[in-house]
Short mmCIF file of C-alpha atoms and ligand atoms in Angstrom, two decimals:
data_model
loop_
_atom_site.label_atom_id
_atom_site.label_comp_id
_atom_site.label_asym_id
_atom_site.label_seq_id
_atom_site.Cartn_x
_atom_site.Cartn_y
_atom_site.Cartn_z
CA MET R 1416 -19.99 -33.21 15.87
CA ALA R 1417 -16.46 -32.04 15.21
CA ARG R 1418 -15.53 -28.63 16.53
CA VAL R 1419 -15.05 -25.99 13.84
CA ALA R 1420 -11.61 -24.36 13.73
CA LEU R 1421 -11.22 -21.28 11.55
CA VAL R 1422 -7.65 -20.38 10.65
CA THR R 1423 -7.27 -17.11 8.75
CA GLY R 1424 -4.64 -17.09 6.00
CA GLY R 1425 -4.20 -20.86 6.06
CA MET R 1426 -2.87 -21.37 2.56
CA GLY R 1427 0.84 -21.59 3.27
CA GLY R 1428 3.34 -20.91 6.01
CA LEU R 1429 2.23 -21.11 9.60
CA GLY R 1430 -1.46 -21.15 8.73
CA GLU R 1431 -1.12 -24.30 6.63
CA ALA R 1432 0.75 -26.13 9.39
CA ILE R 1433 -1.98 -25.09 11.84
CA CYS R 1434 -4.72 -26.34 9.49
CA ILE R 1435 -2.96 -29.70 9.10
CA LYS R 1436 -2.46 -30.11 12.85
CA MET R 1437 -6.04 -29.20 13.70
CA ALA R 1438 -7.38 -31.58 11.03
CA ALA R 1439 -5.23 -34.38 12.45
CA LEU R 1440 -6.88 -33.75 15.82
CA GLY R 1441 -10.36 -34.13 14.33
CA TYR R 1442 -11.49 -30.51 13.94
CA GLN R 1443 -13.47 -29.43 10.90
CA VAL R 1444 -10.93 -26.98 9.55
CA VAL R 1445 -11.97 -23.88 7.67
CA THR R 1446 -9.54 -21.37 6.29
CA THR R 1447 -9.63 -18.07 4.45
CA HIS R 1448 -7.66 -16.60 1.61
CA SER R 1449 -7.43 -13.11 0.16
CA PRO R 1450 -10.20 -12.46 -2.37
CA GLY R 1451 -7.53 -11.97 -5.06
CA ASN R 1452 -5.70 -15.24 -4.35
CA THR R 1453 -5.70 -17.08 -7.68
CA LYS R 1454 -4.06 -20.21 -6.25
CA ALA R 1455 -6.78 -21.03 -3.72
CA ALA R 1456 -8.45 -23.80 -5.76
CA GLU R 1457 -5.07 -25.35 -6.56
CA TRP R 1458 -4.12 -25.36 -2.86
CA LEU R 1459 -7.43 -26.93 -1.84
CA SER R 1460 -7.11 -29.68 -4.41
CA SER R 1461 -3.51 -30.44 -3.42
CA MET R 1462 -4.64 -30.66 0.20
CA GLU R 1463 -7.52 -32.91 -0.84
CA GLN R 1464 -5.02 -35.21 -2.56
CA GLN R 1465 -3.17 -35.43 0.74
CA GLY R 1466 -6.41 -36.52 2.42
CA PHE R 1467 -7.52 -33.24 4.01
CA ASN R 1468 -11.10 -32.09 3.88
CA PHE R 1469 -10.52 -28.36 4.35
CA ARG R 1470 -13.11 -25.72 3.53
CA ALA R 1471 -11.93 -22.32 2.32
CA TYR R 1472 -13.60 -18.95 1.91
CA PRO R 1473 -12.43 -15.68 0.39
CA CYS R 1474 -12.14 -12.97 2.99
CA ASP R 1475 -10.27 -9.70 3.24
CA VAL R 1476 -9.56 -9.82 6.97
CA ALA R 1477 -8.69 -6.13 6.88
CA ASP R 1478 -12.23 -5.25 5.86
CA PHE R 1479 -15.03 -5.41 8.44
CA ASP R 1480 -17.85 -6.16 5.97
CA SER R 1481 -15.86 -8.86 4.21
CA ALA R 1482 -15.10 -10.54 7.55
CA GLN R 1483 -18.75 -10.36 8.63
CA ALA R 1484 -19.94 -11.84 5.34
CA CYS R 1485 -17.36 -14.63 5.53
CA ILE R 1486 -18.36 -15.64 9.08
CA THR R 1487 -22.05 -15.57 8.17
CA LYS R 1488 -21.37 -17.94 5.29
CA ILE R 1489 -19.23 -20.29 7.38
CA THR R 1490 -21.88 -20.38 10.11
CA GLU R 1491 -24.64 -21.16 7.61
CA GLU R 1492 -22.71 -23.74 5.59
CA ILE R 1493 -20.58 -25.45 8.23
CA GLY R 1494 -21.61 -24.32 11.69
CA PRO R 1495 -20.55 -21.87 14.35
CA VAL R 1496 -16.84 -21.27 14.83
CA ASP R 1497 -15.49 -22.86 18.02
CA VAL R 1498 -11.80 -22.03 17.56
CA LEU R 1499 -10.62 -18.87 15.82
CA VAL R 1500 -6.95 -18.56 14.93
CA ASN R 1501 -6.16 -15.01 13.80
CA ASN R 1502 -3.12 -15.87 11.72
CA ALA R 1503 -3.35 -13.74 8.53
CA GLY R 1504 -0.75 -11.02 8.47
CA ILE R 1505 1.61 -9.01 6.30
CA THR R 1506 4.82 -7.05 6.64
CA ARG R 1507 5.72 -3.81 4.86
CA ASP R 1508 9.14 -3.09 6.33
CA MET R 1509 10.85 0.29 6.09
CA THR R 1510 12.46 2.72 8.49
CA PHE R 1511 10.15 5.23 10.12
CA LYS R 1512 11.77 7.94 8.02
CA LYS R 1513 10.45 6.22 4.90
CA MET R 1514 7.20 4.93 6.38
CA ASP R 1515 4.21 6.40 4.60
CA LYS R 1516 0.57 6.32 5.56
CA VAL R 1517 -0.27 3.64 2.97
CA ASN R 1518 2.19 1.12 4.41
CA TRP R 1519 1.32 2.06 7.99
CA ASP R 1520 -2.40 1.55 7.34
CA ALA R 1521 -1.98 -1.68 5.38
CA VAL R 1522 -0.09 -3.35 8.21
CA ILE R 1523 -2.31 -2.05 11.00
CA ARG R 1524 -5.47 -3.01 9.14
CA THR R 1525 -4.30 -6.48 8.11
CA ASN R 1526 -2.63 -7.49 11.38
CA LEU R 1527 -4.65 -5.62 14.02
CA ASP R 1528 -8.02 -4.43 12.67
CA SER R 1529 -8.41 -7.98 11.34
CA VAL R 1530 -8.44 -9.33 14.88
CA PHE R 1531 -11.44 -7.15 15.68
CA ASN R 1532 -13.10 -7.89 12.32
CA MET R 1533 -12.87 -11.68 12.71
CA THR R 1534 -13.42 -11.94 16.46
CA LYS R 1535 -16.45 -9.66 16.61
CA PRO R 1536 -18.80 -11.94 14.65
CA VAL R 1537 -17.80 -15.15 16.52
CA CYS R 1538 -17.20 -14.10 20.12
CA ASP R 1539 -20.79 -13.68 21.37
CA GLY R 1540 -21.74 -17.06 19.95
CA MET R 1541 -18.82 -18.74 21.72
CA ALA R 1542 -19.85 -17.10 24.99
CA ASP R 1543 -23.50 -18.11 24.53
CA ARG R 1544 -22.48 -21.71 23.88
CA GLY R 1545 -20.12 -21.64 26.88
CA TRP R 1546 -17.00 -22.72 24.98
CA GLY R 1547 -14.58 -21.02 22.65
CA ARG R 1548 -10.93 -20.41 21.85
CA ILE R 1549 -9.44 -17.29 20.30
CA ILE R 1550 -5.76 -17.53 19.42
CA ASN R 1551 -3.94 -14.51 18.04
CA ILE R 1552 -0.68 -15.02 16.15
CA SER R 1553 1.51 -12.06 17.06
CA SER R 1554 5.32 -11.92 16.82
CA VAL R 1555 8.49 -11.61 18.84
CA ASN R 1556 8.85 -8.25 17.11
CA GLY R 1557 5.68 -7.06 18.82
CA GLN R 1558 7.33 -7.91 22.16
CA LYS R 1559 10.77 -6.41 21.58
CA GLY R 1560 10.38 -4.06 18.58
CA ALA R 1561 12.36 -4.43 15.38
CA PHE R 1562 14.30 -2.04 13.17
CA GLY R 1563 12.20 -1.10 10.14
CA GLN R 1564 8.97 -2.41 11.64
CA THR R 1565 7.22 0.42 13.48
CA ASN R 1566 3.99 -0.59 11.73
CA TYR R 1567 4.32 -4.34 12.32
CA SER R 1568 5.62 -4.04 15.89
CA ALA R 1569 2.75 -1.67 16.77
CA ALA R 1570 0.15 -3.97 15.23
CA LYS R 1571 1.56 -7.11 16.82
CA ALA R 1572 1.88 -5.47 20.25
CA GLY R 1573 -1.68 -4.20 19.87
CA MET R 1574 -2.92 -7.73 19.34
CA HIS R 1575 -1.81 -8.69 22.81
CA GLY R 1576 -3.53 -5.68 24.40
CA PHE R 1577 -6.70 -6.91 22.71
CA THR R 1578 -6.07 -10.45 23.98
CA LYS R 1579 -5.73 -9.33 27.61
CA ALA R 1580 -8.79 -7.08 27.61
CA LEU R 1581 -11.07 -9.58 25.88
CA ALA R 1582 -9.79 -12.45 28.03
CA LEU R 1583 -11.09 -10.57 31.07
CA GLU R 1584 -14.49 -10.01 29.51
CA VAL R 1585 -15.12 -13.63 28.52
CA ALA R 1586 -13.25 -15.44 31.30
CA ARG R 1587 -16.45 -16.68 32.95
CA LYS R 1588 -18.01 -17.81 29.69
CA GLY R 1589 -15.73 -20.74 28.87
CA VAL R 1590 -13.92 -18.70 26.24
CA THR R 1591 -10.15 -18.27 26.40
CA VAL R 1592 -8.16 -15.67 24.48
CA ASN R 1593 -4.41 -16.01 24.07
CA THR R 1594 -1.53 -14.64 22.02
CA ILE R 1595 1.29 -16.65 20.53
CA SER R 1596 4.44 -14.70 19.70
CA PRO R 1597 6.63 -16.72 17.34
CA GLY R 1598 10.22 -15.81 16.67
CA TYR R 1599 11.74 -16.53 13.27
CA ILE R 1600 9.98 -19.53 11.72
CA GLY R 1601 11.12 -21.09 8.45
CA THR R 1602 8.18 -20.00 6.29
CA LYS R 1603 8.19 -18.18 2.95
CA MET R 1604 8.01 -14.84 4.82
CA VAL R 1605 11.36 -15.60 6.49
CA MET R 1606 12.97 -17.66 3.74
CA ALA R 1607 12.59 -14.59 1.50
CA ILE R 1608 15.36 -12.99 3.59
CA PRO R 1609 18.71 -13.46 1.78
CA LYS R 1610 20.60 -16.48 3.10
CA GLU R 1611 23.66 -14.42 4.03
CA VAL R 1612 21.46 -12.13 6.16
CA LEU R 1613 19.80 -15.13 7.80
CA ASP R 1614 23.18 -16.73 8.54
CA SER R 1615 25.00 -13.60 9.67
CA LYS R 1616 22.30 -11.57 11.41
CA ILE R 1617 19.27 -13.64 12.30
CA ILE R 1618 20.40 -17.14 13.29
CA PRO R 1619 23.11 -15.75 15.62
CA GLN R 1620 20.33 -13.99 17.62
CA ILE R 1621 18.67 -17.35 18.31
CA PRO R 1622 20.25 -19.32 21.16
CA MET R 1623 19.00 -22.60 19.68
CA GLY R 1624 20.93 -21.76 16.50
CA ARG R 1625 18.08 -22.49 14.10
CA LEU R 1626 14.76 -21.22 12.78
CA GLY R 1627 11.57 -22.54 14.30
CA LYS R 1628 9.38 -25.00 12.42
CA PRO R 1629 5.76 -24.17 11.49
CA GLU R 1630 4.75 -27.50 13.08
CA GLU R 1631 6.17 -26.34 16.42
CA VAL R 1632 3.87 -23.31 16.40
CA ALA R 1633 0.96 -25.48 15.24
CA GLY R 1634 1.50 -27.78 18.23
CA LEU R 1635 1.16 -24.81 20.56
CA VAL R 1636 -2.02 -23.68 18.82
CA ALA R 1637 -3.42 -27.19 19.23
CA TYR R 1638 -2.69 -27.12 22.94
CA LEU R 1639 -4.31 -23.70 23.44
CA ALA R 1640 -7.37 -24.92 21.55
CA SER R 1641 -7.71 -28.05 23.66
CA ASP R 1642 -9.92 -28.68 26.69
CA GLU R 1643 -6.74 -29.15 28.79
CA ALA R 1644 -5.90 -25.46 28.23
CA ALA R 1645 -9.16 -24.25 29.79
CA PHE R 1646 -7.39 -22.41 32.64
CA LEU R 1647 -4.94 -20.61 30.36
CA THR R 1648 -6.15 -17.20 29.22
CA GLY R 1649 -4.77 -13.73 28.57
CA ALA R 1650 -1.28 -15.15 28.07
CA ASN R 1651 1.34 -14.19 25.52
CA ILE R 1652 3.34 -17.30 24.84
CA ALA R 1653 6.76 -16.80 23.28
CA ILE R 1654 8.00 -19.53 20.94
CA ASN R 1655 11.30 -18.22 19.68
CA GLY R 1656 14.19 -20.61 20.45
CA GLY R 1657 15.27 -18.40 23.35
CA GLN R 1658 15.70 -15.26 21.24
CA HIS R 1659 13.74 -13.04 23.59
CA MET R 1660 12.75 -13.77 27.18
CA TYR R 1661 10.76 -11.65 29.57
P1 NDP M 2428 2.60 -15.96 5.01
O1 NDP M 2428 2.92 -14.72 4.25
O2 NDP M 2428 3.07 -17.28 4.48
O3 NDP M 2428 1.03 -16.07 5.24
C1 NDP M 2428 0.26 -14.96 5.55
C2 NDP M 2428 -1.18 -15.30 5.23
O4 NDP M 2428 -1.98 -14.13 5.49
C3 NDP M 2428 -1.40 -15.69 3.79
O5 NDP M 2428 -2.07 -16.94 3.78
C4 NDP M 2428 -2.29 -14.58 3.23
O6 NDP M 2428 -3.32 -15.07 2.40
C5 NDP M 2428 -2.94 -14.04 4.48
N1 NDP M 2428 -3.36 -12.64 4.28
C6 NDP M 2428 -2.58 -11.55 4.14
N2 NDP M 2428 -3.34 -10.46 3.97
C7 NDP M 2428 -4.64 -10.86 4.01
C8 NDP M 2428 -5.90 -10.21 3.90
N3 NDP M 2428 -5.99 -8.88 3.74
N4 NDP M 2428 -7.02 -10.94 4.00
C9 NDP M 2428 -6.95 -12.27 4.16
N5 NDP M 2428 -5.79 -12.96 4.27
C10 NDP M 2428 -4.65 -12.26 4.19
O7 NDP M 2428 3.13 -15.71 6.47
P2 NDP M 2428 3.54 -16.68 7.67
O8 NDP M 2428 2.87 -17.98 7.55
O9 NDP M 2428 4.98 -16.62 7.82
O10 NDP M 2428 2.90 -15.86 8.89
C11 NDP M 2428 1.64 -16.15 9.46
C12 NDP M 2428 1.44 -15.25 10.67
O11 NDP M 2428 2.48 -15.46 11.61
C13 NDP M 2428 1.46 -13.76 10.33
O12 NDP M 2428 0.52 -13.08 11.11
C14 NDP M 2428 2.87 -13.35 10.72
O13 NDP M 2428 2.94 -11.99 11.04
C15 NDP M 2428 3.10 -14.24 11.92
N6 NDP M 2428 4.51 -14.48 12.23
C16 NDP M 2428 5.32 -15.14 11.34
C17 NDP M 2428 6.65 -15.38 11.67
C18 NDP M 2428 7.57 -16.11 10.77
O14 NDP M 2428 8.73 -16.23 11.14
N7 NDP M 2428 7.13 -16.61 9.65
C19 NDP M 2428 7.20 -14.93 12.94
C20 NDP M 2428 6.26 -14.27 13.79
C21 NDP M 2428 4.97 -14.07 13.44
P3 NDP M 2428 -3.24 -14.93 0.81
O15 NDP M 2428 -1.98 -15.66 0.40
O16 NDP M 2428 -4.50 -15.57 0.34
O17 NDP M 2428 -3.16 -13.44 0.54
#
C-alpha cells in the first residue's frame, strides 16, 4: 500500500509543488485547505485533469479541534498518515511598533500552534508503527530575523525548537522530525512583493542572484521523507541560494 503523505496548505505555492512531487514518487497525497477556501473544488478538479489523484480536506490548522477532526477523517477514509508536511503558513508583516495582538496571535497560531495541532494526532501512531516523517516548513527569516516580522520570525524559529525536542523523543521509534528553512521562493507570497523591491532589495541579498523554485524545496521534502533519510533527524536545512549560512 502506498504511504500516505499529508501536506497542509497544499493548494498553491510550495505546498502544491510538494504534493506534485510526492504523488510522482507514489505516495497517496492528502492536502488541506482553509475551511473558507472557495476555490478548493476547482483546484482539485484542475489537478485531476493533470492526472493527480489528490484528496483534500478542510482544516483550520490554527485550531486544535479542527486539526483533530481532520486527522480522524483522513485516518478513517484513507489510512494513517506516514508523512506529515507542516507547510500551511501566513504572514502579517508590520513593525513591532505597529504590531497588535490580533496580528501577533494570527501568525503564531497559524505557523506555530498548527505544528502542535497537526503533529499531535499523528505522532503516536507513527511511533507505534515504527516509521514516520514529520517535516516542518520554516523560513530563513526564522533563522536570521527580518524587519517587520517579529511575529513570523518568532513562529518560524519556534518551529525548529519543536523539531529538535520532538526528534529526541521519537528518535528510537523510526520517526524523524526535521525543519526546512527556505529563503525567497518564487510563489504568490513572494511574487506579491513589488518587482522593484524584489530587484533592488531582495535579489541582491541572494548570492545565486535568483529566487528559489518551489520544485527545489519539494525535492528536499521528498528526500527527507524517503527511507534513505532515516539517519537524518533534528536538522534545520537551509535552502536559500546562499542568502544565509550558519
Ligand atoms: P501560500 O500563501 O501560497 O500558501 C500558504 C498555504 O497555507 C495556503 O495553501 C493556505 O491555504 C494555507 N493556510 C493558511 N492559513 C491556514 C489555516 N489557518 N488553516 C489551513 N491552511 C491555511 O504560501 P507559500 O506556498 O509561499 O508558503 C508555504 C510555506 O512556506 C509557509 O509556511 C511559508 O511561511 C513558508 N515559506 C515560504 C517562502 C516563500 O518564499 N514563498 C519562504 C520561506 C518559507 P488556503 O489558501 O486554503 O487558505
